[in-house]
Structure formats: structure tokens, C-alpha cells
Short mmCIF file of C-alpha atoms and ligand atoms in Angstrom, two decimals:
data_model
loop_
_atom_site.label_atom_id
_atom_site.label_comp_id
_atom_site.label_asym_id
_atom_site.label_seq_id
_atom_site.Cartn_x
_atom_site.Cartn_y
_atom_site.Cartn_z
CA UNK A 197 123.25 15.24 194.33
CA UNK A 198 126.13 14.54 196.72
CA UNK A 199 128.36 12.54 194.90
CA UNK A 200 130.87 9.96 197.32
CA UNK A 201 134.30 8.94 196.71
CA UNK A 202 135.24 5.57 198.39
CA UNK A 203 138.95 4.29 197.90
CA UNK A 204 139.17 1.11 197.67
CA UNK A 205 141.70 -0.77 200.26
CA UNK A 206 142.55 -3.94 198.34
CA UNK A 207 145.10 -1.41 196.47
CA UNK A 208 146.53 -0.37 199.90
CA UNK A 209 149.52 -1.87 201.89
CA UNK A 210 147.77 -4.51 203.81
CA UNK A 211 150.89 -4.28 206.37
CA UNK A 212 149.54 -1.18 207.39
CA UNK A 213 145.99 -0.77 206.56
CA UNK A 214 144.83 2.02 209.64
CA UNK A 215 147.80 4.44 208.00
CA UNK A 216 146.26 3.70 204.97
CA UNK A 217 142.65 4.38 205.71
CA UNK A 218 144.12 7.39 207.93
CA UNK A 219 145.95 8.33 204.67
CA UNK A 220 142.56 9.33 202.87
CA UNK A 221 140.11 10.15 205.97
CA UNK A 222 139.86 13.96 205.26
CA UNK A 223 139.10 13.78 201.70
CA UNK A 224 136.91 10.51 201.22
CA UNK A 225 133.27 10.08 202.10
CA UNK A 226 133.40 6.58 202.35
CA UNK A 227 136.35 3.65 202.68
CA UNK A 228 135.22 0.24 200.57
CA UNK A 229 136.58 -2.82 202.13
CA UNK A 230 136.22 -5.86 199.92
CA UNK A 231 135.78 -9.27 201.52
CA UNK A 232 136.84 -12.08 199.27
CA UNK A 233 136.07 -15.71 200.10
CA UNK A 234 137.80 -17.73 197.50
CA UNK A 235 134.55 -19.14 196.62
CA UNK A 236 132.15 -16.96 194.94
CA UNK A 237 135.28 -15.29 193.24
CA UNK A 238 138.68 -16.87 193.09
CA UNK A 239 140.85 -14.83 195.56
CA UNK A 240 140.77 -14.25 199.14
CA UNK A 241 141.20 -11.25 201.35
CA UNK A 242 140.07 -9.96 204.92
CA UNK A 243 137.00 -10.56 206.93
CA UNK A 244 135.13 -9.44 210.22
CA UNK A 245 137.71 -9.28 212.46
CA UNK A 246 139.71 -6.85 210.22
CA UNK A 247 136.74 -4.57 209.87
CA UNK A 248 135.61 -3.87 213.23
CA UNK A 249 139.55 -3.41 213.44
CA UNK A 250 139.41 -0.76 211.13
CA UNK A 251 136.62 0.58 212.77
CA UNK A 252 139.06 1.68 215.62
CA UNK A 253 141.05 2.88 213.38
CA UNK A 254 139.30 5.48 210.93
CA UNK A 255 136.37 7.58 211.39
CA UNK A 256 135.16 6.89 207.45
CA UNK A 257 132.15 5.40 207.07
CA UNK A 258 133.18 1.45 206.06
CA UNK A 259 131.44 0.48 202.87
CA UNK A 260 131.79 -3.36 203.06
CA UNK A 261 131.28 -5.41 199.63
CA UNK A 262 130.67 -9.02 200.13
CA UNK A 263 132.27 -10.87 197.70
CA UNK A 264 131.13 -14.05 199.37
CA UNK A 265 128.80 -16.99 199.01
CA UNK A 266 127.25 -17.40 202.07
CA UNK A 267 125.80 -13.53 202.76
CA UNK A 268 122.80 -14.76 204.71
CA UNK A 269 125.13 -16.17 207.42
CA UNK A 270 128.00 -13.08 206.98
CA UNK A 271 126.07 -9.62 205.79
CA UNK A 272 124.33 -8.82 209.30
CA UNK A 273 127.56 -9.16 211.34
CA UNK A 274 129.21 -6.35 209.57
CA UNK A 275 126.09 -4.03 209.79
CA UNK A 276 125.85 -5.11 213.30
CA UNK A 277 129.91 -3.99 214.34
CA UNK A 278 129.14 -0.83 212.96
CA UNK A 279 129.89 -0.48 208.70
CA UNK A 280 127.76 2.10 206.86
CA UNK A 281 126.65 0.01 204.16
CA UNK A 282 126.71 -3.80 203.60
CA UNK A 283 126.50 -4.77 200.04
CA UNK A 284 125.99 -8.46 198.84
CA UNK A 285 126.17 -9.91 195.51
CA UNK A 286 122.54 -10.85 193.88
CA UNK A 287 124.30 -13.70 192.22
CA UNK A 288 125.07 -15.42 195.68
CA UNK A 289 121.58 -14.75 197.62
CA UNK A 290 118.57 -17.22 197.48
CA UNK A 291 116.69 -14.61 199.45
CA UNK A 292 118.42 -11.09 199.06
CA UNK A 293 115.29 -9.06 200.41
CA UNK A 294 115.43 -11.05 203.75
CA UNK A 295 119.39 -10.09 204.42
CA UNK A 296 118.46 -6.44 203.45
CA UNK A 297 116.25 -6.80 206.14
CA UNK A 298 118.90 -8.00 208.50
CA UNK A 299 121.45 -5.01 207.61
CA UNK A 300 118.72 -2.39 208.14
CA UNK A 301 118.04 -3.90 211.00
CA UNK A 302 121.61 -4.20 212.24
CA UNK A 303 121.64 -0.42 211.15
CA UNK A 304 123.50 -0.53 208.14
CA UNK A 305 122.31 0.63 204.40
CA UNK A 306 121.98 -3.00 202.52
CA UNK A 307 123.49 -2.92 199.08
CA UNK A 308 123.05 -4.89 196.30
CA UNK A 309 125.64 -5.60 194.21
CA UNK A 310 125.54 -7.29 190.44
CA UNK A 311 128.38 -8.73 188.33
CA UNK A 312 128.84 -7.54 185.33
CA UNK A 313 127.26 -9.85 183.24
CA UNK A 314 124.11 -9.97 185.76
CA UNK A 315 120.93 -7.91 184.16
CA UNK A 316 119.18 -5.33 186.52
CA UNK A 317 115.62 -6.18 185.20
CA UNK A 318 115.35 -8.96 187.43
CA UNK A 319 115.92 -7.06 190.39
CA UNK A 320 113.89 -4.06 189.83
CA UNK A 321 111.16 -4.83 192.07
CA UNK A 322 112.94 -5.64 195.34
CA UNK A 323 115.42 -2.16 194.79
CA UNK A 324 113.09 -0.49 196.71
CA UNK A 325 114.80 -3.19 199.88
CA UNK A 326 117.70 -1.32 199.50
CA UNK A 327 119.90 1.51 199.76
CA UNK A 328 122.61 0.89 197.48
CA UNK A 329 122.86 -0.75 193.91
CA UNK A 330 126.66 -1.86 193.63
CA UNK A 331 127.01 -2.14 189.79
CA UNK A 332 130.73 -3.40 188.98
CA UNK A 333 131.87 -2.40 186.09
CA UNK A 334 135.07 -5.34 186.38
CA UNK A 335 134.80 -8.76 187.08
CA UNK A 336 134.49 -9.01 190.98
CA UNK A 337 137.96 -10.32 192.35
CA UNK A 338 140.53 -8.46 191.71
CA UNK A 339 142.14 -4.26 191.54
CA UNK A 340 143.49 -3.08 188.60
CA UNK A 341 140.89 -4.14 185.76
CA UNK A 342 139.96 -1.98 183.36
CA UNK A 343 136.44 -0.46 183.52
CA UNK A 344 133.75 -2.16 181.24
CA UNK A 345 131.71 0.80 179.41
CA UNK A 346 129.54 -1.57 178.68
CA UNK A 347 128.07 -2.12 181.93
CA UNK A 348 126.88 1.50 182.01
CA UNK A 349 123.43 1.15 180.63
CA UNK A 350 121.72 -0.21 183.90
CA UNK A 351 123.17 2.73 185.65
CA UNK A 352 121.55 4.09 183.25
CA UNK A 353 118.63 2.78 184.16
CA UNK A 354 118.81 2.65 187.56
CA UNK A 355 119.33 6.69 187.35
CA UNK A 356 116.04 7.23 185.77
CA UNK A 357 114.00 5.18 188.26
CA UNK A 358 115.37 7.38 190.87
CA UNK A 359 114.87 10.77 188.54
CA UNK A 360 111.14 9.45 188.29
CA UNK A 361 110.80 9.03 191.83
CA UNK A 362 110.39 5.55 192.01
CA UNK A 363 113.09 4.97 194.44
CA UNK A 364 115.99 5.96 196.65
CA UNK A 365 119.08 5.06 195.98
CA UNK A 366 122.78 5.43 195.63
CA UNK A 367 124.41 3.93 192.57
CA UNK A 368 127.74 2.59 193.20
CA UNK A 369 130.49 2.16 190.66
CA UNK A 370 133.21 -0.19 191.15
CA UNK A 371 136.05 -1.43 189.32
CA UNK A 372 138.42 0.69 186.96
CA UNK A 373 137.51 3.91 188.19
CA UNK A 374 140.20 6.72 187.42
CA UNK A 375 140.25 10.28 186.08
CA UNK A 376 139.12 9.03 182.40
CA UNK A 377 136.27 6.41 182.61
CA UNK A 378 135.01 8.78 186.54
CA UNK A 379 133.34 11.14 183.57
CA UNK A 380 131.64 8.16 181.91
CA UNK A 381 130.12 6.89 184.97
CA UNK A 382 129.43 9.93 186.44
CA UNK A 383 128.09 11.22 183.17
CA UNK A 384 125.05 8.15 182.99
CA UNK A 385 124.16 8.54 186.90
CA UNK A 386 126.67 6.98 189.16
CA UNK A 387 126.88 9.13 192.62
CA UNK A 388 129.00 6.63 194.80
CA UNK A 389 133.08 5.97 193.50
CA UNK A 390 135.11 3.09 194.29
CA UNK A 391 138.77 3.53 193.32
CA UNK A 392 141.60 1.31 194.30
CA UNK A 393 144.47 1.96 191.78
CA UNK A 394 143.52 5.49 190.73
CA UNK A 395 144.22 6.37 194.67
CA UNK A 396 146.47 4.60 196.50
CA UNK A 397 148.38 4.07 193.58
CA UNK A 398 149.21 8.00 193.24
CA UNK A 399 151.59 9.75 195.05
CA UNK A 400 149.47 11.58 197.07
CA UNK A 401 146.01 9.39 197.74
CA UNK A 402 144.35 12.25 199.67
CA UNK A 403 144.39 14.78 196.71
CA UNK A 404 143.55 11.90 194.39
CA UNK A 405 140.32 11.27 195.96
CA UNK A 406 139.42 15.16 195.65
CA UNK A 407 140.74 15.41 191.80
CA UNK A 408 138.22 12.43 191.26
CA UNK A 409 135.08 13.75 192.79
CA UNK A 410 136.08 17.10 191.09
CA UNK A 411 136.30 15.24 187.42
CA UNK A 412 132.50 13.53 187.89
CA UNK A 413 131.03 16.90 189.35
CA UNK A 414 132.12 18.67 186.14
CA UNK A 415 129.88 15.98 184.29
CA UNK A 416 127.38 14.70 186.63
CA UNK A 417 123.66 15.65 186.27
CA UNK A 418 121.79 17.37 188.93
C1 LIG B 275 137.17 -5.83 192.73
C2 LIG B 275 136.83 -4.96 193.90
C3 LIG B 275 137.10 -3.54 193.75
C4 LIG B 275 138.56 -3.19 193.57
C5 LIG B 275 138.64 -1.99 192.69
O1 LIG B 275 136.60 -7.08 192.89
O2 LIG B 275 135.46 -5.11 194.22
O3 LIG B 275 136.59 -2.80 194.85
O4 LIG B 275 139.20 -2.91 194.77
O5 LIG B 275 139.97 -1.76 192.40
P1 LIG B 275 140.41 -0.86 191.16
O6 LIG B 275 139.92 0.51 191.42
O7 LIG B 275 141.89 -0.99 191.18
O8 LIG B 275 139.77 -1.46 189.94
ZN1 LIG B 276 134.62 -3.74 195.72
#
């Protein structure tokens, strides 16, 4: 199992965000973005027009998070100017099958992403819509949380459906993701990364992304 490391670019200088991404393109697999709307969390960051200018700017695959309350109108946009994945939250979608649908077809992976106080159970049956479960293990809306252990059982979970065969998927950590709590996730089935703090807040971001994805491959089941 390929497992993906995907800085996170709230933690980055937002004055200079293509240097940034630029800053970890030879060592990432993917570069998470995380739109903020002030609604469905209670802070506010970037939007379309700053991804498809980052798009320019890096050849990393964009893995957007939508930490919005209006996917249905947003998600397909981003698939559509070109980001790898498009995750939405569960919590804000009436109909999150139908915007998976809309990614794909924008060709994008959908994602679906659950807070951390959201079960998996009721979402079992549409997983098979997507390509990526998002499982934060903070409170969506801001860097520097710590990582809730807690949270690890539906990766747990999610893990064994894809062991049995059931379905396809990546299984996303994100939130509070450094060298220490990497092993934990990696250790009950995460294969996709997010780390804000943990890289751009080293001294050398590059070499932090490659110490990470070293740290989960030393625990991570086949
Ligand atoms: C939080 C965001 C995360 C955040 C992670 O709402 O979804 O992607 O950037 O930052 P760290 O790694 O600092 O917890
Ligand atoms: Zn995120």
C-alpha cells in the first residue's frame, strides 16, 4: 500500500503560497488546500480562484477539503479546474452521493470527509461513491490541534472493509499529524497524511514530509 503525504497549506505563509507549495513538490504526493467558509466552521480562508492559481503554480496533485456549507453549489468547480480529489464534509450535504457524482464527473476523486464526532456507520453504504474517506482527527477549522486518538476506531473500520474487499478507498487523516501520533494512524489503516504544523513548521519542510512517510511505513500494515 502506497502510503501519501499531503502538507497542509493553512500552516504556510499565505504571502507566498506557490514558494510554499514549490517548497515541498519533490517530496509530497499530494498538497491539501483547505477552504474555510466561516459558516460550517468558524474561520475563513481561500477559495477557487486561489486554487486554480496554485494550479499554475505546482505540479502536486491539489487535495481540496471543503470546509463549507454549500458543497453542492462549490465541490464540482474545483474537480472541474483540475484538483485531484475534492472532499466534502457529510455533515454539510443533503445529498452527498449526487456531488460525488459531480466530482467524478468533473474528473476528480470525491472525498468524504466526517468531523470528529460524526459516526461512520451511517455512511457505510454510499462509501462505495467515493474515493476518499477524510476522517479528521481535530475539530475542522483550524492548524495546530492536537490529534484525537479517539477518532481512530472508524479508520479502523474503514481499513477492514477495504482488507475484505468491500471497497476502494484511501483513508485520509487530518489534523495533528506529526512524527508521534503518524505511527498511531498509520498503525490502524490510514494511507493518506495531512500535516500542516509538523511540515511547514520545521526547518526544512521537504525532508519533513519524507521523515513522516518514513515513520508510518515502519508501522503500517501491508
Ligand atoms: C483543519 C484542517 C487541517 C489543518 C491541519 O481544519 O482541515 O487540514 O491544516 O493542520 P495541522 O497539521 O497543523 O493540525
Ligand atoms: Zn484539511
Amino acid at each position: 500500500m502506497d502510503l501519501l503525504v499531503a502538507p497542509s497549506i493553512l500552516a504556510a505563509d499565505f504571502a507566498c503560497l506557490g514558494d510554499e507549495a514549490r517548497r515541498v513538490q519533490d517530496t509530497a504526493d499530494w498538497l491539501h488546500v483547505d477552504m474555510m467558509d466561516n459558516h460550517f466552521v468558524p474561520n475563513l480562508t481561500i477559495g477557487l480562484p486561489v486554487v486554480k492559481a496554485l494550479l499554475t503554480a505546482t505540479t502536486l496533485p491539489l487535495d481540496c477539503h471543503l470546509m463549507i456549507a454549500d458543497p453542492k453549489r462549490w465541490a464540482p468547480p474545483y474537480a472541474e479546474a483540475g484538483a485531484h480529489n475534492v472532499s466534502i464534509h457529510a455533515e454539510a450535504a443533503d445529498d452527498p452521493v449526487s456531488i460525488a457524482r459531480d466530482i467524478r464527473a468533473a474528473g476528480g476523486l470525491a472525498g468524504l470527509a466526517i468531523k470528529p464526532g460524526t459516526s461512520l456507520e451511517p455512511y457505510l453504504d454510499i462509501l462505495r461513491a467515493f474515493d476518499t474517506l477524510l476522517v479528521m482527527t481535530v475539530e475542522p477549522g483550524f492548524g495546530g490541534q492536537s490529534f484525537i486518538a479517539d477518532v481512530l476506531p472508524k479508520v479502523r473500520a474503514a481499513r477492514s472493509l477495504v482488507q475484505t474487499g468491500h471497497l476502494k478507498l484511501h483513508i485520509e487523516v487530518d489534523g495533528g499529524v506529526d512524527l508521534d501520533t503518524i505511527t498511531q494512524a498509520a498503525e490502524a489503516g490510514a494511507d493518506v497524511f495531512v500535516a500542516g504544523s509538523s511540515v511547514y513548521g520545521a526547518d526544512d519542510p521537504a525532508k519533513a514530509v519524507t521523515a513522516l512517510r518514513e515513520r508510518a511505513a515502519g508501522v503500517a500494515a501491508d
